[in-house]
Amino acid sequence: MRQTDAASGVYRADALLALTDDTGLIQHSKYSLPDPQHGYSADDNARALLLAAELYARRKERRYLDAAARYARFLRYAQLPDGRFHNFLGYDRHWLDAVGSEDTLGRCVWGLGAASAVPALPAGLRAALLAMLRTALPQAGRLHFVKAQAYALLGVATLALARPGRGQATRAAERRLAAGDAVREEALASLVRQLTEQLLAAWEAERDGDWQWFEPQLTYSNALVPWALLLASRLPEEVRRMRKEGGGAQATAWAELADDAACTLAAKARRAAVRALDFLAAHTMRDGIFVPVGCQGWWPKGAAEGALYDQQPLEAYEMVAACRTAENLLHEDKYRRFEDAAFSWYTGRNLAGVPLIDEETGGCFDGLTPDGPNANLGAESQIAWGLSCMLP
């Protein structure tokens, strides 16, 4: 059994729920005390929405559904008429920005798309998520930055993969939607293709010799990019399977994702993702220990090595998810080893040899510094640890 499989049953959400109030998820904490001085972010609430949805699907406890509704309500408040989102909200409920970054939009598309694909959520809530997603999709097609594009691709690909086999719960949510709020298969298919092409263009522009990457340096959320491409590469296979099983009208709606051009694009995406993930593993695995690129300097192209600190919990989660996806697609044992190493970063197999999980709360510390764990229990760390434990 994978460590992640065992962790899903014992994961504690105390620290996440402690950060959750009537407005949404507070960004930061001072040790285990939620810190209102820093307010809230749409980035965190969008990703917490997915975690709460997965927790509710597995445990059916009302507190997780209530949390998901709070995070969704925050996003509803954050969304601008043009589909983009504010990001930072003060504790006094006044917005601190005119509009969030491209990463904010990408993360919101991921959270909305992935959470709306969780059938355990009530139909009315899922309909509201789909309506927000529908408003955001045109803006997702205008993203320029690699990580933002990858987050958006992750959201639309997750929803697209859930659609062909959608059952009664999904159809119930969709029946709630007014015509103007519906997320059409053709729109998802078109955006999947566009975002995949954009990421592959970045890959071709930046990779060079031994540097097999999408950007001129390894920075944050590195494993996100190959993970998104691997997930999107599954779509032609799923659509063709649906056709063989008599999918009828559904298969026709997804035609753009199963034609010869789409299959060629998916194969290119998978090849690039595998090479990039192997490159990332070669730069972050040291004698079986996962050493994510530190945020104090990153790893520029051409440098002999990257920054060791500070190491962030999000890097471990996205590496776990990317390697789980690769192992499921390719059936190569090395990806299971990489996954286990990345997950073990939380539990003590890291450069400091200390757990990043707080025994008292079950929460995740805010990263690994040269002096050991950062003892604060902020929102992103709780989301990363929780989603690592909830992987299907």
Short mmCIF file of C-alpha atoms in Angstrom, two decimals:
data_model
loop_
_atom_site.label_atom_id
_atom_site.label_comp_id
_atom_site.label_asym_id
_atom_site.label_seq_id
_atom_site.Cartn_x
_atom_site.Cartn_y
_atom_site.Cartn_z
CA MET A 1 0.00 0.00 0.00
CA ARG A 2 1.25 3.50 -0.83
CA GLN A 3 1.87 5.81 2.11
CA THR A 4 -0.67 8.20 0.65
CA ASP A 5 -3.33 5.48 0.68
CA ALA A 6 -2.71 4.80 4.38
CA ALA A 7 -2.66 8.52 5.22
CA SER A 8 -6.12 9.22 3.79
CA GLY A 9 -7.74 7.45 6.72
CA VAL A 10 -5.73 9.17 9.47
CA TYR A 11 -5.40 12.70 8.08
CA ARG A 12 -6.56 15.32 10.61
CA ALA A 13 -8.11 18.57 9.38
CA ASP A 14 -7.96 20.41 12.72
CA ALA A 15 -5.44 23.02 11.54
CA LEU A 16 -7.36 23.67 8.31
CA LEU A 17 -10.65 24.13 10.13
CA ALA A 18 -9.01 26.35 12.78
CA LEU A 19 -8.09 28.75 9.95
CA THR A 20 -11.67 28.74 8.64
CA ASP A 21 -14.11 31.40 9.83
CA ASP A 22 -17.40 32.81 8.56
CA THR A 23 -15.60 34.62 5.70
CA GLY A 24 -13.36 31.83 4.44
CA LEU A 25 -9.84 30.52 4.98
CA ILE A 26 -7.37 32.83 6.75
CA GLN A 27 -4.00 32.89 4.94
CA HIS A 28 -1.47 32.72 7.74
CA SER A 29 -0.97 31.73 11.35
CA LYS A 30 1.37 32.59 14.19
CA TYR A 31 2.31 29.10 15.25
CA SER A 32 -1.13 27.43 15.52
CA LEU A 33 -3.07 30.68 16.07
CA PRO A 34 -4.82 32.01 12.92
CA ASP A 35 -3.36 35.45 12.15
CA PRO A 36 -6.04 37.94 11.05
CA GLN A 37 -3.43 40.58 10.19
CA HIS A 38 -2.89 38.95 6.79
CA GLY A 39 -6.53 38.35 5.88
CA TYR A 40 -7.57 35.90 3.19
CA SER A 41 -6.70 34.94 -0.39
CA ALA A 42 -8.66 33.49 -3.26
CA ASP A 43 -5.59 31.35 -4.05
CA ASP A 44 -6.02 29.49 -0.76
CA ASN A 45 -9.81 29.35 -0.74
CA ALA A 46 -9.92 27.87 -4.25
CA ARG A 47 -7.56 25.04 -3.33
CA ALA A 48 -9.19 24.52 0.07
CA LEU A 49 -12.50 24.10 -1.76
CA LEU A 50 -11.11 21.02 -3.50
CA LEU A 51 -9.71 19.61 -0.25
CA ALA A 52 -13.00 20.12 1.60
CA ALA A 53 -14.91 18.51 -1.28
CA GLU A 54 -12.65 15.45 -1.18
CA LEU A 55 -12.93 15.22 2.61
CA TYR A 56 -16.72 15.37 2.41
CA ALA A 57 -16.78 12.75 -0.36
CA ARG A 58 -14.75 10.34 1.76
CA ARG A 59 -16.07 11.01 5.26
CA LYS A 60 -19.58 12.46 4.76
CA GLU A 61 -19.15 14.76 7.76
CA ARG A 62 -21.21 17.94 7.68
CA ARG A 63 -18.30 20.13 8.82
CA TYR A 64 -16.46 19.47 5.55
CA LEU A 65 -19.49 20.35 3.45
CA ASP A 66 -19.93 23.55 5.46
CA ALA A 67 -16.27 24.40 4.87
CA ALA A 68 -16.59 23.76 1.14
CA ALA A 69 -19.60 26.07 1.00
CA ARG A 70 -17.67 28.82 2.83
CA TYR A 71 -14.73 28.58 0.44
CA ALA A 72 -17.09 28.60 -2.54
CA ARG A 73 -18.92 31.63 -1.15
CA PHE A 74 -15.58 33.43 -0.82
CA LEU A 75 -14.84 32.76 -4.50
CA ARG A 76 -18.27 34.02 -5.45
CA TYR A 77 -17.50 37.26 -3.62
CA ALA A 78 -14.02 37.41 -5.19
CA GLN A 79 -15.09 36.96 -8.80
CA LEU A 80 -15.20 40.09 -10.93
CA PRO A 81 -17.79 40.61 -13.68
CA ASP A 82 -15.20 39.83 -16.39
CA GLY A 83 -14.49 36.39 -14.85
CA ARG A 84 -11.20 37.18 -13.12
CA PHE A 85 -10.83 37.21 -9.34
CA HIS A 86 -9.65 39.48 -6.59
CA ASN A 87 -7.01 37.69 -4.52
CA PHE A 88 -6.32 39.46 -1.22
CA LEU A 89 -9.09 40.36 1.21
CA GLY A 90 -8.41 42.13 4.49
CA TYR A 91 -9.83 40.83 7.75
CA ASP A 92 -12.26 43.77 7.57
CA ARG A 93 -13.66 42.30 4.31
CA HIS A 94 -12.25 45.04 2.10
CA TRP A 95 -10.39 44.00 -1.03
CA LEU A 96 -6.69 44.87 -1.06
CA ASP A 97 -6.24 44.58 -4.84
CA ALA A 98 -8.01 45.59 -8.02
CA VAL A 99 -7.57 42.14 -9.55
CA GLY A 100 -5.55 39.04 -8.71
CA SER A 101 -2.58 37.68 -10.64
CA GLU A 102 -2.66 35.16 -13.46
CA ASP A 103 -1.74 32.49 -10.91
CA THR A 104 -4.84 33.46 -8.92
CA LEU A 105 -7.03 32.91 -11.96
CA GLY A 106 -5.34 29.61 -12.76
CA ARG A 107 -5.73 28.32 -9.21
CA CYS A 108 -9.38 29.38 -9.11
CA VAL A 109 -10.06 27.54 -12.37
CA TRP A 110 -8.35 24.47 -10.91
CA GLY A 111 -10.31 24.59 -7.68
CA LEU A 112 -13.65 25.22 -9.36
CA GLY A 113 -13.13 22.66 -12.11
CA ALA A 114 -11.83 19.90 -9.86
CA ALA A 115 -14.34 20.46 -7.05
CA SER A 116 -17.29 20.58 -9.46
CA ALA A 117 -16.20 17.11 -10.62
CA VAL A 118 -16.74 15.68 -7.10
CA PRO A 119 -20.19 14.03 -7.33
CA ALA A 120 -20.70 13.82 -3.55
CA LEU A 121 -21.26 17.59 -3.32
CA PRO A 122 -24.90 18.73 -3.41
CA ALA A 123 -26.23 19.51 -6.87
CA GLY A 124 -26.95 23.15 -6.08
CA LEU A 125 -23.42 23.79 -4.82
CA ARG A 126 -21.86 22.10 -7.84
CA ALA A 127 -24.10 24.14 -10.13
CA ALA A 128 -22.81 27.33 -8.48
CA LEU A 129 -19.20 26.18 -8.98
CA LEU A 130 -19.86 25.46 -12.65
CA ALA A 131 -21.47 28.86 -13.11
CA MET A 132 -18.37 30.59 -11.69
CA LEU A 133 -16.15 28.42 -13.86
CA ARG A 134 -18.16 29.28 -16.96
CA THR A 135 -17.57 32.99 -16.31
CA ALA A 136 -13.82 32.42 -15.79
CA LEU A 137 -13.11 30.23 -18.83
CA PRO A 138 -12.71 33.05 -21.40
CA GLN A 139 -10.09 34.66 -19.16
CA ALA A 140 -8.28 31.32 -18.79
CA GLY A 141 -7.79 31.37 -22.53
CA ARG A 142 -5.86 34.67 -22.19
CA LEU A 143 -3.26 33.46 -19.69
CA HIS A 144 0.40 34.03 -20.60
CA PHE A 145 2.43 32.53 -17.75
CA VAL A 146 3.38 28.86 -17.61
CA LYS A 147 2.27 28.06 -14.05
CA ALA A 148 -1.06 29.86 -14.49
CA GLN A 149 -1.70 27.94 -17.70
CA ALA A 150 -0.82 24.68 -15.98
CA TYR A 151 -3.18 25.32 -13.07
CA ALA A 152 -6.00 26.14 -15.47
CA LEU A 153 -5.26 23.04 -17.56
CA LEU A 154 -5.39 20.92 -14.42
CA GLY A 155 -8.86 22.25 -13.63
CA VAL A 156 -10.42 21.88 -17.05
CA ALA A 157 -8.79 18.49 -17.70
CA THR A 158 -10.01 17.15 -14.35
CA LEU A 159 -13.56 18.26 -15.14
CA ALA A 160 -13.33 16.98 -18.71
CA LEU A 161 -12.17 13.55 -17.53
CA ALA A 162 -15.14 13.37 -15.16
CA ARG A 163 -17.67 14.37 -17.81
CA PRO A 164 -17.71 11.32 -20.15
CA GLY A 165 -18.71 8.99 -17.34
CA ARG A 166 -20.87 11.46 -15.51
CA GLY A 167 -23.67 9.89 -13.61
CA GLN A 168 -26.92 10.96 -12.04
CA ALA A 169 -25.30 13.31 -9.52
CA THR A 170 -23.48 15.28 -12.22
CA ARG A 171 -26.56 15.52 -14.41
CA ALA A 172 -28.58 16.75 -11.42
CA ALA A 173 -26.10 19.60 -10.92
CA GLU A 174 -26.17 20.49 -14.60
CA ARG A 175 -29.97 20.60 -14.68
CA ARG A 176 -29.81 23.42 -12.13
CA LEU A 177 -27.83 25.60 -14.51
CA ALA A 178 -29.37 28.35 -16.58
CA ALA A 179 -28.34 28.18 -20.23
CA GLY A 180 -25.85 31.02 -19.78
CA ASP A 181 -24.11 29.25 -16.90
CA ALA A 182 -23.61 25.87 -18.54
CA VAL A 183 -20.04 24.67 -19.16
CA ARG A 184 -20.16 23.11 -22.60
CA GLU A 185 -18.00 20.16 -23.61
CA GLU A 186 -16.84 22.02 -26.70
CA ALA A 187 -15.56 24.92 -24.59
CA LEU A 188 -13.64 22.59 -22.28
CA ALA A 189 -12.19 20.65 -25.21
CA SER A 190 -11.06 23.81 -26.96
CA LEU A 191 -9.41 25.18 -23.82
CA VAL A 192 -7.66 21.88 -23.09
CA ARG A 193 -6.15 21.94 -26.56
CA GLN A 194 -5.14 25.60 -26.38
CA LEU A 195 -3.48 25.32 -22.95
CA THR A 196 -1.68 22.13 -23.94
CA GLU A 197 -0.33 23.79 -27.07
CA GLN A 198 0.83 26.81 -25.08
CA LEU A 199 2.70 24.69 -22.54
CA LEU A 200 4.34 22.68 -25.32
CA ALA A 201 5.39 25.93 -27.01
CA ALA A 202 7.07 26.99 -23.75
CA TRP A 203 8.75 23.58 -23.58
CA GLU A 204 10.16 23.90 -27.09
CA ALA A 205 11.30 27.48 -26.48
CA GLU A 206 13.20 26.79 -23.23
CA ARG A 207 14.54 23.24 -23.33
CA ASP A 208 18.14 23.04 -24.42
CA GLY A 209 20.56 20.14 -24.13
CA ASP A 210 20.53 19.00 -20.52
CA TRP A 211 17.92 21.61 -19.54
CA GLN A 212 14.61 19.85 -20.15
CA TRP A 213 12.21 22.38 -18.69
CA PHE A 214 9.48 24.89 -19.58
CA GLU A 215 11.09 27.96 -18.01
CA PRO A 216 14.61 29.39 -17.64
CA GLN A 217 14.69 28.35 -13.98
CA LEU A 218 13.11 25.91 -11.57
CA THR A 219 10.98 27.99 -9.21
CA TYR A 220 7.70 27.16 -7.45
CA SER A 221 5.04 24.55 -8.27
CA ASN A 222 7.47 22.78 -10.57
CA ALA A 223 5.82 19.35 -10.75
CA LEU A 224 2.51 21.03 -11.51
CA VAL A 225 3.42 21.46 -15.19
CA PRO A 226 4.19 17.83 -16.12
CA TRP A 227 1.30 16.73 -13.91
CA ALA A 228 -1.18 18.88 -15.85
CA LEU A 229 0.13 17.68 -19.21
CA LEU A 230 0.01 14.03 -18.14
CA LEU A 231 -3.58 14.41 -17.00
CA ALA A 232 -4.63 16.16 -20.21
CA SER A 233 -2.93 13.46 -22.29
CA ARG A 234 -5.47 10.93 -21.00
CA LEU A 235 -8.44 12.62 -22.66
CA PRO A 236 -8.27 11.14 -26.20
CA GLU A 237 -8.07 7.64 -24.72
CA GLU A 238 -11.08 8.31 -22.50
CA VAL A 239 -13.18 9.72 -25.34
CA ARG A 240 -12.33 6.81 -27.66
CA ARG A 241 -13.20 4.38 -24.86
CA MET A 242 -16.54 6.13 -24.43
CA ARG A 243 -17.23 5.79 -28.17
CA LYS A 244 -16.59 2.04 -28.03
CA GLU A 245 -18.99 1.77 -25.12
CA GLY A 246 -21.73 3.55 -27.05
CA GLY A 247 -21.37 7.07 -25.67
CA GLY A 248 -23.38 8.55 -28.52
CA ALA A 249 -24.09 12.25 -28.12
CA GLN A 250 -21.50 12.65 -25.36
CA ALA A 251 -18.76 11.27 -27.59
CA THR A 252 -19.80 13.61 -30.40
CA ALA A 253 -19.52 16.63 -28.10
CA TRP A 254 -15.95 15.62 -27.26
CA ALA A 255 -14.94 15.01 -30.89
CA GLU A 256 -12.25 17.71 -30.81
CA LEU A 257 -10.40 15.73 -28.13
CA ALA A 258 -10.32 12.45 -30.02
CA ASP A 259 -9.49 13.34 -33.63
CA ASP A 260 -6.09 12.54 -35.11
CA ALA A 261 -4.69 15.98 -34.33
CA ALA A 262 -5.77 15.70 -30.71
CA CYS A 263 -4.19 12.27 -30.35
CA THR A 264 -0.92 13.57 -31.83
CA LEU A 265 -0.98 16.53 -29.45
CA ALA A 266 -1.68 14.26 -26.46
CA ALA A 267 1.23 12.00 -27.39
CA LYS A 268 3.56 15.01 -27.63
CA ALA A 269 2.29 16.29 -24.30
CA ARG A 270 2.90 12.95 -22.63
CA ARG A 271 6.44 12.67 -24.02
CA ALA A 272 7.30 16.20 -22.91
CA ALA A 273 5.75 15.66 -19.48
CA VAL A 274 7.69 12.44 -18.90
CA ARG A 275 11.00 14.02 -19.90
CA ALA A 276 10.30 17.07 -17.75
CA LEU A 277 9.25 14.99 -14.73
CA ASP A 278 12.37 12.84 -15.04
CA PHE A 279 14.46 16.02 -15.28
CA LEU A 280 12.78 17.41 -12.17
CA ALA A 281 13.30 14.16 -10.27
CA ALA A 282 16.99 14.16 -11.23
CA HIS A 283 17.28 17.65 -9.72
CA THR A 284 15.27 17.01 -6.54
CA MET A 285 15.94 13.40 -5.50
CA ARG A 286 19.14 12.81 -3.50
CA ASP A 287 19.79 9.28 -2.30
CA GLY A 288 16.06 8.62 -1.97
CA ILE A 289 15.36 11.93 -0.22
CA PHE A 290 13.15 14.55 -1.86
CA VAL A 291 14.88 17.95 -1.82
CA PRO A 292 12.53 20.48 -3.46
CA VAL A 293 14.02 23.64 -4.92
CA GLY A 294 14.17 26.31 -2.23
CA CYS A 295 12.41 29.64 -2.60
CA GLN A 296 15.50 31.61 -1.51
CA GLY A 297 17.14 31.67 -4.92
CA TRP A 298 15.45 28.93 -6.98
CA TRP A 299 17.54 26.98 -9.56
CA PRO A 300 18.50 29.03 -12.62
CA LYS A 301 19.39 27.36 -15.90
CA GLY A 302 23.11 26.74 -16.04
CA ALA A 303 23.66 26.77 -12.28
CA ALA A 304 25.40 23.75 -10.78
CA GLU A 305 22.79 23.52 -8.06
CA GLY A 306 19.73 25.31 -6.74
CA ALA A 307 18.72 26.85 -3.46
CA LEU A 308 18.25 24.31 -0.68
CA TYR A 309 15.92 26.47 1.42
CA ASP A 310 13.22 27.33 2.18
CA GLN A 311 11.50 24.12 1.06
CA GLN A 312 7.73 24.45 0.67
CA PRO A 313 5.02 21.83 1.38
CA LEU A 314 3.30 22.61 -1.93
CA GLU A 315 6.29 21.22 -3.83
CA ALA A 316 5.95 17.87 -2.09
CA TYR A 317 2.22 17.64 -2.84
CA GLU A 318 2.55 18.43 -6.53
CA MET A 319 5.45 15.98 -6.88
CA VAL A 320 3.38 13.28 -5.19
CA ALA A 321 0.45 13.99 -7.54
CA ALA A 322 2.57 14.14 -10.70
CA CYS A 323 4.33 10.87 -9.90
CA ARG A 324 1.08 9.14 -8.97
CA THR A 325 -0.35 10.18 -12.34
CA ALA A 326 2.79 9.05 -14.20
CA GLU A 327 2.85 5.67 -12.45
CA ASN A 328 -0.82 5.08 -13.24
CA LEU A 329 -0.27 5.92 -16.91
CA LEU A 330 3.13 4.35 -17.54
CA HIS A 331 3.31 1.58 -14.90
CA GLU A 332 6.96 2.30 -14.16
CA ASP A 333 8.11 1.58 -10.62
CA LYS A 334 10.43 4.58 -10.46
CA TYR A 335 7.46 6.92 -10.24
CA ARG A 336 6.15 5.09 -7.20
CA ARG A 337 9.56 5.49 -5.59
CA PHE A 338 9.57 9.20 -6.41
CA GLU A 339 6.04 9.54 -5.02
CA ASP A 340 6.96 7.80 -1.79
CA ALA A 341 10.06 9.98 -1.40
CA ALA A 342 8.06 13.17 -1.91
CA PHE A 343 5.37 12.08 0.54
CA SER A 344 8.00 11.06 3.09
CA TRP A 345 9.33 14.64 3.04
CA TYR A 346 6.35 15.48 5.28
CA THR A 347 6.92 12.63 7.68
CA GLY A 348 10.62 13.07 8.33
CA ARG A 349 12.64 11.78 5.38
CA ASN A 350 14.04 15.20 4.48
CA LEU A 351 17.38 16.99 4.83
CA ALA A 352 16.72 17.81 8.48
CA GLY A 353 15.42 14.36 9.35
CA VAL A 354 12.43 15.85 11.20
CA PRO A 355 8.67 15.53 10.59
CA LEU A 356 6.83 18.51 9.14
CA ILE A 357 3.58 17.35 10.77
CA ASP A 358 2.64 18.85 14.12
CA GLU A 359 1.79 16.11 16.62
CA GLU A 360 -0.61 18.33 18.53
CA THR A 361 -2.84 19.52 15.69
CA GLY A 362 -2.02 17.13 12.86
CA GLY A 363 -1.28 20.19 10.73
CA CYS A 364 1.68 20.80 8.44
CA PHE A 365 4.40 23.30 9.30
CA ASP A 366 5.11 26.10 6.83
CA GLY A 367 8.18 24.59 5.25
CA LEU A 368 11.73 23.56 6.00
CA THR A 369 14.34 26.26 6.70
CA PRO A 370 18.09 25.97 7.40
CA ASP A 371 17.15 26.00 11.10
CA GLY A 372 14.47 23.32 10.84
CA PRO A 373 10.69 23.52 10.36
CA ASN A 374 8.95 26.87 10.15
CA ALA A 375 6.57 26.29 13.07
CA ASN A 376 3.67 28.35 11.68
CA LEU A 377 0.64 26.44 10.34
CA GLY A 378 -0.52 28.52 7.36
CA ALA A 379 -3.27 27.77 4.87
CA GLU A 380 -1.22 26.63 1.87
CA SER A 381 0.67 24.12 4.00
CA GLN A 382 -2.56 22.59 5.31
CA ILE A 383 -3.96 22.36 1.80
CA ALA A 384 -0.80 20.73 0.42
CA TRP A 385 -0.63 18.13 3.20
CA GLY A 386 -4.34 17.41 3.05
CA LEU A 387 -4.45 17.00 -0.72
CA SER A 388 -1.39 14.75 -0.55
CA CYS A 389 -3.38 12.46 1.74
CA MET A 390 -6.53 12.61 -0.43
CA LEU A 391 -5.08 11.55 -3.78
CA PRO A 392 -7.26 8.93 -5.48
#
